[in-house]
Tab-separated table of C-alpha atoms in Angstrom:
chain	number	residue	atom	x	y	z
K	1	MET	CA	21.512	-69.934	40.828
K	2	ARG	CA	22.565	-66.194	40.731
K	3	SER	CA	19.500	-63.651	39.961
K	4	LEU	CA	19.705	-61.606	36.991
K	5	SER	CA	21.330	-58.250	36.988
K	6	THR	CA	18.888	-55.367	37.249
K	7	ARG	CA	21.610	-52.825	36.860
K	8	ARG	CA	20.066	-49.932	34.954
K	9	PRO	CA	21.746	-48.800	32.137
K	10	THR	CA	24.304	-46.122	31.975
K	11	VAL	CA	23.278	-42.682	30.654
K	12	ARG	CA	24.929	-41.288	27.883
K	13	TRP	CA	25.274	-37.976	29.567
K	14	GLU	CA	27.154	-36.669	26.314
K	15	LEU	CA	24.406	-37.336	24.094
K	16	LEU	CA	21.659	-35.658	25.816
K	17	GLU	CA	23.938	-32.126	26.540
K	18	ARG	CA	24.300	-32.588	22.350
K	19	HIS	CA	20.294	-32.727	22.193
K	20	LEU	CA	19.675	-29.693	24.164
K	21	GLU	CA	22.809	-27.615	22.043
K	22	GLU	CA	21.276	-28.903	18.919
K	23	ALA	CA	17.650	-28.030	20.395
K	24	GLU	CA	19.039	-24.630	21.240
K	25	PHE	CA	21.135	-24.268	17.688
K	26	LEU	CA	17.833	-25.345	15.797
K	27	TRP	CA	14.911	-23.164	17.709
K	28	THR	CA	17.259	-20.026	16.097
K	29	GLN	CA	17.418	-21.340	12.902
K	30	TRP	CA	13.769	-22.133	12.960
K	31	GLU	CA	12.583	-18.916	14.068
K	32	HIS	CA	14.842	-17.362	11.167
K	33	ALA	CA	13.100	-20.024	8.851
K	34	LEU	CA	9.720	-18.807	9.757
K	35	TRP	CA	10.249	-15.382	8.054
K	36	SER	CA	12.280	-16.449	5.333
K	37	PRO	CA	12.121	-15.727	1.421
K	38	GLU	CA	13.375	-18.439	0.036
K	39	HIS	CA	11.880	-21.416	2.593
K	40	THR	CA	8.280	-22.687	2.222
K	41	LEU	CA	5.973	-24.030	4.665
K	42	ALA	CA	6.925	-27.528	3.432
K	43	SER	CA	10.412	-27.150	3.400
K	44	VAL	CA	10.674	-25.613	6.989
K	45	ALA	CA	8.648	-28.637	8.074
K	46	GLU	CA	10.650	-31.199	6.697
K	47	GLY	CA	13.849	-29.166	7.759
K	48	ASP	CA	14.761	-27.458	10.547
K	49	GLU	CA	11.548	-27.916	12.549
K	50	GLY	CA	11.683	-31.447	12.092
K	51	ARG	CA	14.817	-31.784	13.526
K	52	LEU	CA	13.978	-29.271	16.616
K	53	ARG	CA	11.246	-31.123	17.456
K	54	ALA	CA	12.928	-34.864	17.154
K	55	HIS	CA	15.760	-33.319	19.192
K	56	LEU	CA	13.084	-32.103	21.706
K	57	ASP	CA	11.391	-34.847	21.938
K	58	ALA	CA	14.450	-36.854	23.030
K	59	LEU	CA	15.008	-34.083	25.892
K	60	VAL	CA	11.184	-34.762	27.217
K	61	LEU	CA	11.803	-39.160	27.043
K	62	GLY	CA	15.278	-38.346	29.083
K	63	GLY	CA	12.488	-37.698	31.827
K	64	THR	CA	13.119	-36.421	35.373
K	65	ALA	CA	17.070	-37.114	35.376
K	66	VAL	CA	17.212	-35.049	32.512
K	67	ALA	CA	14.979	-32.438	33.406
K	68	THR	CA	17.322	-32.051	36.656
K	69	ARG	CA	20.583	-31.520	35.351
K	70	LEU	CA	20.501	-30.238	32.495
K	71	LEU	CA	16.814	-28.198	31.725
K	72	LEU	CA	16.250	-26.568	35.122
K	73	PRO	CA	19.759	-24.850	34.974
K	74	ALA	CA	19.223	-24.011	31.064
K	75	LEU	CA	15.976	-21.951	32.251
K	76	THR	CA	18.746	-19.212	33.537
K	77	SER	CA	20.635	-19.037	30.400
K	78	GLU	CA	20.658	-15.575	28.569
K	79	ASP	CA	20.055	-17.471	25.227
K	80	PRO	CA	16.384	-17.229	24.515
K	81	ALA	CA	16.165	-20.646	22.121
K	82	ARG	CA	17.845	-22.544	25.128
K	83	VAL	CA	15.755	-21.331	27.613
K	84	ALA	CA	12.621	-22.002	25.151
K	85	SER	CA	13.788	-25.292	24.498
K	86	ALA	CA	14.628	-26.256	27.997
K	87	ALA	CA	10.729	-24.419	29.173
K	88	TRP	CA	8.959	-26.284	26.090
K	89	ALA	CA	10.596	-29.946	27.296
K	90	LEU	CA	9.580	-29.642	30.581
K	91	LEU	CA	6.430	-28.334	30.258
K	92	SER	CA	5.823	-31.479	28.011
K	93	ALA	CA	7.047	-33.818	30.581
K	94	GLU	CA	4.234	-36.606	31.167
K	95	ASP	CA	5.930	-38.093	34.094
K	96	ALA	CA	6.507	-34.713	36.257
K	97	ASP	CA	4.702	-31.179	36.624
K	98	TRP	CA	7.437	-28.639	36.281
K	99	ARG	CA	4.721	-25.904	36.118
K	100	GLU	CA	5.963	-24.125	39.185
K	101	PRO	CA	10.239	-24.199	38.475
K	102	VAL	CA	9.182	-23.115	34.741
K	103	PHE	CA	6.844	-20.318	36.216
K	104	HIS	CA	9.272	-18.584	38.860
K	105	PRO	CA	11.812	-17.184	36.899
K	106	LEU	CA	9.057	-15.892	34.524
K	107	GLU	CA	7.500	-14.221	37.999
K	108	GLN	CA	11.089	-13.686	39.934
K	109	GLY	CA	13.674	-14.478	37.273
K	110	ALA	CA	16.059	-12.228	35.436
K	111	GLU	CA	14.529	-10.087	32.543
K	112	GLU	CA	16.584	-12.007	30.015
K	113	THR	CA	14.925	-15.001	30.427
K	114	HIS	CA	11.689	-14.081	29.509
K	115	PRO	CA	11.443	-13.978	25.969
K	116	GLY	CA	12.475	-17.475	25.517
K	117	LEU	CA	9.942	-18.673	28.368
K	118	LEU	CA	7.232	-16.838	26.584
K	119	ARG	CA	8.237	-18.003	23.131
K	120	ALA	CA	7.732	-21.448	24.876
K	121	LEU	CA	4.275	-20.804	25.768
K	122	GLU	CA	3.385	-19.577	22.696
K	123	LEU	CA	4.231	-22.789	21.181
K	124	LEU	CA	2.864	-25.171	23.841
K	125	ASP	CA	-0.483	-26.634	23.273
K	126	ARG	CA	-1.515	-26.523	27.108
K	127	PRO	CA	-5.041	-24.839	28.053
K	128	ASP	CA	-4.401	-25.228	31.370
K	129	LEU	CA	-0.792	-23.385	30.928
K	130	HIS	CA	-2.381	-20.457	29.589
K	131	ALA	CA	-5.166	-20.246	31.901
K	132	LEU	CA	-2.888	-20.216	34.575
K	133	LEU	CA	-0.921	-17.418	33.178
K	134	LEU	CA	-3.571	-15.046	32.513
K	135	ARG	CA	-4.967	-15.624	36.218
K	136	LYS	CA	-1.354	-14.584	37.269
K	137	LEU	CA	-1.458	-11.839	34.478
K	138	PRO	CA	-2.989	-8.673	36.726
K	139	ALA	CA	-0.149	-9.270	39.706
K	140	LEU	CA	3.148	-8.907	36.522
K	141	PRO	CA	4.821	-5.829	35.974
K	142	PRO	CA	3.472	-4.222	32.975
K	143	ALA	CA	6.354	-5.342	30.334
K	144	LEU	CA	5.612	-8.756	31.343
K	145	GLN	CA	1.923	-8.305	31.231
K	146	ALA	CA	2.540	-7.109	27.295
K	147	GLY	CA	4.485	-10.606	26.845
K	148	VAL	CA	1.697	-12.767	28.305
K	149	LEU	CA	-1.151	-10.914	26.181
K	150	ARG	CA	1.128	-11.391	23.565
K	151	VAL	CA	1.106	-15.398	24.586
K	152	ALA	CA	-2.504	-15.085	24.940
K	153	ARG	CA	-2.878	-13.273	21.422
K	154	VAL	CA	-0.694	-16.224	19.392
K	155	ARG	CA	-2.814	-18.857	21.208
K	156	HIS	CA	-5.760	-17.323	19.607
K	157	LEU	CA	-7.226	-17.101	23.674
K	158	ASP	CA	-9.793	-14.339	24.736
K	159	PRO	CA	-8.290	-12.394	27.693
K	160	SER	CA	-10.963	-9.932	28.134
K	161	ALA	CA	-11.683	-10.905	31.909
K	162	ALA	CA	-7.872	-9.840	32.402
K	163	LEU	CA	-7.910	-6.683	30.647
K	164	GLU	CA	-10.318	-5.179	32.903
K	165	LYS	CA	-7.709	-5.507	35.672
K	166	LEU	CA	-5.168	-3.891	33.753
K	167	ASP	CA	-3.641	0.036	33.833
K	168	TRP	CA	-3.309	-0.189	30.228
K	169	GLU	CA	-1.521	3.275	30.159
K	170	ALA	CA	1.034	1.914	32.587
K	171	ASP	CA	3.746	0.822	29.539
K	172	PRO	CA	3.331	1.343	25.218
K	173	ALA	CA	3.763	-2.110	25.005
K	174	LEU	CA	1.624	-3.077	27.159
K	175	HIS	CA	-1.106	-1.059	25.658
K	176	ALA	CA	-0.177	-2.229	22.009
K	177	GLU	CA	-0.909	-5.994	23.233
K	178	ALA	CA	-4.068	-5.082	25.022
K	179	LEU	CA	-5.087	-2.929	21.841
K	180	ARG	CA	-4.316	-6.116	19.570
K	181	ALA	CA	-6.036	-8.795	22.475
K	182	LEU	CA	-9.502	-7.203	21.197
K	183	ALA	CA	-9.283	-9.063	17.656
K	184	PHE	CA	-9.810	-12.038	20.174
K	185	ALA	CA	-12.152	-10.833	22.587
K	186	PRO	CA	-15.984	-10.175	22.127
K	187	ARG	CA	-16.989	-6.941	20.693
K	188	THR	CA	-17.977	-4.032	23.247
K	189	GLN	CA	-18.759	-0.811	23.105
K	190	ALA	CA	-15.809	-0.038	25.601
K	191	GLY	CA	-13.533	-1.528	23.608
K	192	ASP	CA	-14.584	-0.016	20.288
K	193	ALA	CA	-13.833	3.315	22.102
K	194	ARG	CA	-10.816	2.198	23.491
K	195	LEU	CA	-9.613	1.512	19.684
K	196	ALA	CA	-11.230	5.292	18.924
K	197	ARG	CA	-8.930	6.957	20.979
K	198	ALA	CA	-5.827	5.017	20.727
K	199	LEU	CA	-6.164	5.826	16.678
K	200	SER	CA	-4.792	9.462	17.872
K	201	HIS	CA	-2.407	8.244	20.561
K	202	ALA	CA	0.862	10.324	20.799
K	203	HIS	CA	3.056	6.892	21.017
K	204	PRO	CA	3.246	5.051	17.524
K	205	THR	CA	3.649	1.906	18.801
K	206	VAL	CA	0.160	2.185	20.377
K	207	SER	CA	-1.767	3.788	17.522
K	208	ALA	CA	-0.406	1.463	15.145
K	209	ALA	CA	-1.452	-1.469	17.021
K	210	ALA	CA	-4.963	0.531	17.516
K	211	LEU	CA	-4.736	0.946	13.632
K	212	GLU	CA	-3.986	-2.849	12.978
K	213	THR	CA	-6.916	-4.089	15.449
K	214	GLY	CA	-9.138	-1.432	14.086
K	215	LEU	CA	-8.459	-2.598	10.297
K	216	LEU	CA	-9.149	-6.804	11.270
K	217	LEU	CA	-12.436	-5.486	12.762
K	218	GLY	CA	-13.658	-3.296	10.225
K	219	SER	CA	-14.143	-0.167	12.137
K	220	ARG	CA	-14.482	2.950	9.468
K	221	GLU	CA	-12.392	5.159	11.740
K	222	ALA	CA	-9.335	2.867	10.975
K	223	TRP	CA	-10.113	2.465	7.278
K	224	GLU	CA	-10.094	6.476	7.075
K	225	HIS	CA	-6.984	6.508	9.123
K	226	ALA	CA	-5.407	3.955	7.129
K	227	ARG	CA	-5.538	6.184	4.012
K	228	GLY	CA	-3.492	8.630	5.496
K	229	SER	CA	-0.968	6.151	6.887
K	230	THR	CA	1.822	4.925	5.405
K	231	SER	CA	2.425	1.640	8.046
K	232	ARG	CA	2.740	-1.509	6.706
K	233	ALA	CA	-0.530	-2.530	7.942
K	234	ALA	CA	-2.392	0.320	6.429
K	235	LEU	CA	-0.646	-0.076	3.061
K	236	LEU	CA	-1.318	-4.091	2.668
K	237	SER	CA	-4.553	-3.433	3.733
K	238	LEU	CA	-5.567	-0.881	1.340
K	239	ALA	CA	-3.956	-3.004	-1.249
K	240	VAL	CA	-6.311	-5.996	-0.681
K	241	ALA	CA	-9.271	-4.863	0.326
K	242	GLY	CA	-9.356	-1.124	-0.523
K	243	GLU	CA	-11.688	0.475	-3.236
K	244	SER	CA	-10.361	1.902	-6.570
K	245	LYS	CA	-9.345	5.152	-5.098
K	246	ASP	CA	-6.724	3.215	-2.868
K	247	LEU	CA	-5.293	1.244	-5.885
K	248	ALA	CA	-5.358	4.733	-7.831
K	249	ASP	CA	-3.162	5.910	-4.937
K	250	LEU	CA	-1.190	2.928	-4.367
K	251	VAL	CA	0.223	3.076	-8.162
K	252	ALA	CA	0.798	6.896	-7.499
K	253	ARG	CA	2.991	6.085	-5.120
K	254	LEU	CA	4.797	3.528	-7.110
K	255	LYS	CA	5.203	6.291	-10.191
K	256	GLY	CA	6.082	8.899	-7.730
K	257	GLY	CA	9.798	8.552	-7.734
K	258	SER	CA	11.937	6.395	-5.497
K	259	PRO	CA	8.741	4.631	-3.642
K	260	ALA	CA	9.281	3.302	-0.205
K	261	ALA	CA	9.734	-0.115	0.176
K	262	GLU	CA	6.123	-0.853	2.190
K	263	VAL	CA	4.792	0.766	-0.740
K	264	ILE	CA	6.615	-1.530	-3.268
K	265	TRP	CA	5.795	-4.590	-0.884
K	266	ALA	CA	1.999	-3.920	-0.551
K	267	ALA	CA	1.543	-3.837	-4.377
K	268	GLY	CA	2.480	-7.184	-5.086
K	269	PHE	CA	-0.024	-8.319	-2.840
K	270	SER	CA	-2.792	-6.176	-4.822
K	271	GLY	CA	-2.562	-8.867	-7.798
K	272	ARG	CA	-3.753	-5.782	-9.826
K	273	LEU	CA	-2.566	-5.301	-13.398
K	274	LEU	CA	-1.980	-1.369	-12.697
K	275	ALA	CA	0.216	-2.214	-9.878
K	276	ALA	CA	2.198	-4.569	-12.118
K	277	GLU	CA	2.793	-2.270	-14.713
K	278	ALA	CA	3.763	0.250	-12.272
K	279	LEU	CA	6.171	-1.846	-10.687
K	280	LEU	CA	7.854	-2.707	-14.231
K	281	PRO	CA	9.973	0.629	-14.696
K	282	LEU	CA	11.122	0.249	-11.087
K	283	LEU	CA	13.248	-3.000	-12.400
K	284	ARG	CA	15.552	-0.606	-14.046
K	285	GLU	CA	16.331	0.836	-10.621
K	286	GLU	CA	19.596	-1.051	-9.219
K	287	ALA	CA	18.149	-0.454	-5.067
K	288	GLN	CA	14.703	-1.346	-6.007
K	289	ALA	CA	14.964	-3.788	-8.538
K	290	PRO	CA	14.947	-7.122	-6.119
K	291	LEU	CA	12.071	-5.996	-4.625
K	292	ALA	CA	9.962	-4.798	-7.435
K	293	ALA	CA	10.801	-8.014	-8.981
K	294	THR	CA	9.241	-9.866	-6.120
K	295	SER	CA	5.993	-8.017	-6.044
K	296	PHE	CA	6.200	-8.238	-10.056
K	297	ALA	CA	6.139	-12.071	-9.688
K	298	ALA	CA	3.688	-12.382	-7.189
K	299	ILE	CA	1.458	-11.060	-9.469
K	300	THR	CA	2.065	-11.873	-12.666
K	301	GLY	CA	3.576	-15.428	-11.790
K	302	LEU	CA	7.226	-14.451	-13.559
K	303	PRO	CA	10.254	-17.334	-12.482
K	304	MET	CA	12.472	-15.573	-9.776
K	305	ALA	CA	15.278	-17.501	-11.600
K	306	PRO	CA	17.536	-16.995	-14.521
K	307	PRO	CA	17.167	-15.095	-16.769
K	308	PHE	CA	15.336	-12.915	-15.023
K	309	LEU	CA	17.073	-13.238	-11.588
K	310	VAL	CA	20.892	-14.222	-11.546
K	311	GLU	CA	23.146	-14.864	-8.858
K	312	ALA	CA	25.056	-11.295	-7.512
K	313	PRO	CA	28.438	-11.046	-8.000
K	314	ALA	CA	30.440	-12.216	-5.107
K	315	ASP	CA	31.203	-9.863	-2.452
K	316	ALA	CA	33.710	-9.900	0.490
K	317	ASP	CA	31.104	-9.069	3.018
K	318	ASP	CA	28.468	-11.602	1.910
K	319	GLU	CA	28.446	-13.129	5.587
K	320	ASP	CA	27.479	-9.510	7.078
K	321	SER	CA	24.829	-8.893	4.744
K	322	GLU	CA	23.310	-12.641	5.386
K	323	GLU	CA	23.225	-11.675	8.873
K	324	GLU	CA	22.174	-8.118	8.545
K	325	ALA	CA	18.804	-10.334	6.357
K	326	GLU	CA	17.737	-11.876	9.202
K	327	PRO	CA	14.597	-10.799	11.114
K	328	GLU	CA	15.117	-8.288	14.157
K	329	ALA	CA	13.781	-8.887	17.146
K	330	GLU	CA	10.746	-6.385	16.765
K	331	ASP	CA	9.896	-8.191	14.006
K	332	ARG	CA	8.948	-11.453	15.484
K	333	GLU	CA	6.579	-9.547	17.678
K	334	ALA	CA	4.702	-7.889	14.849
K	335	TRP	CA	1.914	-9.456	13.042
K	336	LEU	CA	3.901	-8.572	9.709
K	337	PRO	CA	7.197	-8.952	8.572
K	338	ALA	CA	9.763	-6.290	7.059
K	339	PRO	CA	9.921	-6.371	2.910
K	340	ARG	CA	12.970	-8.384	2.192
K	341	ALA	CA	13.718	-9.478	-1.435
K	342	LEU	CA	15.824	-12.588	-2.769
K	343	PRO	CA	19.401	-11.931	-3.042
K	344	GLY	CA	20.207	-11.651	-7.131
K	345	GLU	CA	20.685	-8.923	-9.917
K	346	VAL	CA	17.208	-8.260	-12.006
K	347	ASP	CA	17.759	-8.341	-16.188
K	348	ALA	CA	14.958	-6.008	-16.651
K	349	LEU	CA	15.077	-6.275	-20.358
K	350	ALA	CA	14.445	-10.248	-19.997
K	351	VAL	CA	11.462	-9.579	-17.945
K	352	GLU	CA	10.393	-6.787	-20.180
K	353	ALA	CA	9.879	-9.219	-22.867
K	354	TRP	CA	8.807	-11.755	-21.106
K	355	TRP	CA	6.028	-9.391	-20.223
K	356	THR	CA	5.538	-8.351	-23.857
K	357	ARG	CA	4.560	-11.771	-24.322
K	358	ARG	CA	2.402	-12.811	-21.205
K	359	ARG	CA	0.540	-8.959	-20.977
K	360	GLY	CA	-2.322	-10.361	-23.291
K	361	ASP	CA	-3.321	-13.275	-20.598
K	362	PHE	CA	-4.231	-10.627	-17.697
K	363	THR	CA	-7.527	-8.680	-17.876
K	364	GLU	CA	-8.138	-5.513	-16.237
K	365	GLY	CA	-10.063	-5.540	-12.616
K	366	PHE	CA	-8.876	-9.273	-11.922
K	367	ARG	CA	-6.495	-9.758	-8.888
K	368	TYR	CA	-4.146	-12.385	-9.586
K	369	LEU	CA	-1.517	-14.371	-7.341
K	370	ARG	CA	1.547	-15.991	-9.389
K	371	GLY	CA	-0.792	-15.742	-12.567
K	372	ALA	CA	-3.803	-17.090	-11.689
K	373	PRO	CA	-7.342	-15.541	-10.788
K	374	VAL	CA	-7.998	-15.006	-7.047
K	375	THR	CA	-10.163	-17.834	-6.047
K	376	VAL	CA	-10.544	-19.621	-2.400
K	377	GLU	CA	-8.362	-22.544	-3.767
K	378	VAL	CA	-5.586	-20.454	-5.283
K	379	LEU	CA	-5.582	-18.479	-1.769
K	380	THR	CA	-5.543	-21.554	0.392
K	381	SER	CA	-2.908	-23.260	-1.933
K	382	ALA	CA	-0.451	-20.315	-1.546
K	383	LEU	CA	-0.450	-20.667	1.952
K	384	GLU	CA	0.802	-23.573	1.977
K	385	THR	CA	3.251	-22.659	-1.365
K	386	GLU	CA	4.368	-19.162	-1.067
K	387	PRO	CA	7.644	-18.224	0.631
K	388	MET	CA	7.429	-18.025	4.157
K	389	LEU	CA	8.021	-14.206	4.540
K	390	ARG	CA	5.017	-13.657	2.145
K	391	ARG	CA	2.698	-16.003	4.053
K	392	PRO	CA	1.722	-13.375	7.036
K	393	SER	CA	0.423	-10.942	4.561
K	394	LEU	CA	-1.767	-13.211	2.930
K	395	ALA	CA	-3.291	-14.648	6.775
K	396	TRP	CA	-3.768	-10.879	7.138
K	397	GLU	CA	-6.109	-10.882	3.890
K	398	VAL	CA	-7.700	-14.166	5.215
K	399	ALA	CA	-8.307	-12.343	8.642
K	400	LEU	CA	-9.481	-9.101	6.749
K	401	ARG	CA	-12.330	-11.169	4.898
K	402	GLY	CA	-13.200	-12.856	8.093
K	403	GLY	CA	-13.540	-9.816	10.429
K	404	GLY	CA	-10.678	-10.655	12.377
K	405	ALA	CA	-10.877	-14.461	12.280
K	406	PRO	CA	-9.982	-17.058	11.122
K	407	TRP	CA	-6.219	-16.291	11.426
K	408	VAL	CA	-3.294	-18.593	10.478
K	409	GLU	CA	-0.675	-18.155	12.704
K	410	THR	CA	2.722	-17.860	11.056
K	411	ARG	CA	4.998	-17.934	14.063
K	412	GLN	CA	3.391	-21.489	15.238
K	413	TRP	CA	4.496	-24.650	14.255
K	414	THR	CA	3.960	-25.723	10.770
K	415	GLN	CA	1.242	-28.387	11.406
K	416	VAL	CA	-0.618	-26.033	13.507
K	417	GLN	CA	-0.553	-23.311	10.476
K	418	ARG	CA	-1.933	-25.837	8.112
K	419	GLU	CA	-4.821	-26.676	10.852
K	420	GLN	CA	-5.540	-22.665	10.739
K	421	ALA	CA	-5.199	-22.493	6.939
K	422	HIS	CA	-8.378	-24.390	6.248
K	423	ALA	CA	-10.549	-22.201	7.629
K	424	PRO	CA	-10.405	-19.728	4.796
K	425	ARG	CA	-12.136	-22.713	2.302
K	426	GLY	CA	-15.575	-21.393	2.968
K	427	GLN	CA	-15.248	-17.804	2.579
K	428	ARG	CA	-15.557	-15.938	-1.121
K	429	PRO	CA	-12.555	-13.956	-2.304
K	430	GLU	CA	-15.052	-11.524	-4.075
K	431	SER	CA	-16.875	-10.536	-0.713
K	432	ARG	CA	-13.855	-9.032	0.575
K	433	THR	CA	-13.679	-6.222	3.301
K	434	LEU	CA	-14.565	-3.213	2.161
K	435	ALA	CA	-12.929	-0.118	3.246
K	436	GLY	CA	-14.972	1.178	6.315
K	437	ARG	CA	-17.377	-1.222	6.193
K	438	TRP	CA	-17.852	-3.825	8.999
K	439	PRO	CA	-17.251	-7.280	7.344
K	440	ARG	CA	-19.649	-9.903	7.795
K	441	GLY	CA	-17.852	-12.338	9.976
K	442	ARG	CA	-18.352	-13.270	13.754
K	443	ARG	CA	-18.838	-9.869	14.766
K	444	SER	CA	-22.363	-7.841	14.470
K	445	ASP	CA	-22.701	-3.786	13.555
K	446	THR	CA	-24.068	-3.231	16.996
K	447	PRO	CA	-21.129	-4.086	19.649
K	448	ALA	CA	-22.558	-5.214	22.916
């Protein structure tokens, strides 16, 4: 009697190659969606992210054969999305240890591969890999040290032991990331001193990072610097957690003629009636109307749909405009994205008529989000339902109230973001951080 055949099934390499190609494409789409003015957390989870994870899982299940034939060669690609897909799949394998093949190009390979490799490490739930990465940190070149510190920041790791071994002044990007890392390290007098000095640093990247971290940690000096700054973080922080004089200054900027986009954007997060009414005249200004309507709607609950927002006439340059609207590379390394509005034209008369009917529903002195007074429940719900582009600023407010933590990392997998978003539930919006006062959180008023 002949024995049954034990021939292994034929590997469908064309299908596996398609999984890698699709993962590369969807990785790029997903990165764009994370800060989209049109997507929500649910639509990202159910759309590009769900499909991306399915293709990545297929590559992981392909085992050693797929890793050797497809994934290892992909690590040398110049496309960050392809490198990230391959690195994530390799480091998610359960049948082999691919740490050295992945870490080798990070330490010895072309710089073009570093963004993809580091992005994969940001998204992997592998504490052993992150510990290894921090141990290697002091021996890496300064530019790569900055990238590794960003991985630690996205993973909410305490890199304080490694920070002591770095030459912060070797590179502005490294200095900036080292300052941002202080938000996740135990507070010390040395760290406070570094922050204070860096607030006046000659390089704008460094001083901006010092201001951001100082605001999150409640530094009196940082709050005072914020009042003289036009940076995104300063304007937003004063809008959501400043004093009455800061709100008055914001409203004055809105009324001052041709306010900057950053000012219009920050006003929408203030939630204040004064800000909403200062935004209303800007709806008649063609260049500012879409963003002003976005911020006005964020406060009042105006529907961003017809008859208030109508589709703009077709333009031969639509495709180019859409490409320009995608987040720039530097945006993805920032805590807060640049302002951006939904496409369309605003009917100012229709909005004014709507506001005449609704104005009586609002009370001076309250903060509003989509027409509802801000509460813990409203803020938590907003982290789930607001457009992706607005969520980093909401997460920033959560962090301000907690003295730097908890933090919703808005460039993480959506499931991770949802888990992190549970943290604000125990906080009270009325106990917001006051300008120039240390927040009551995990940091005491006296550093160690």
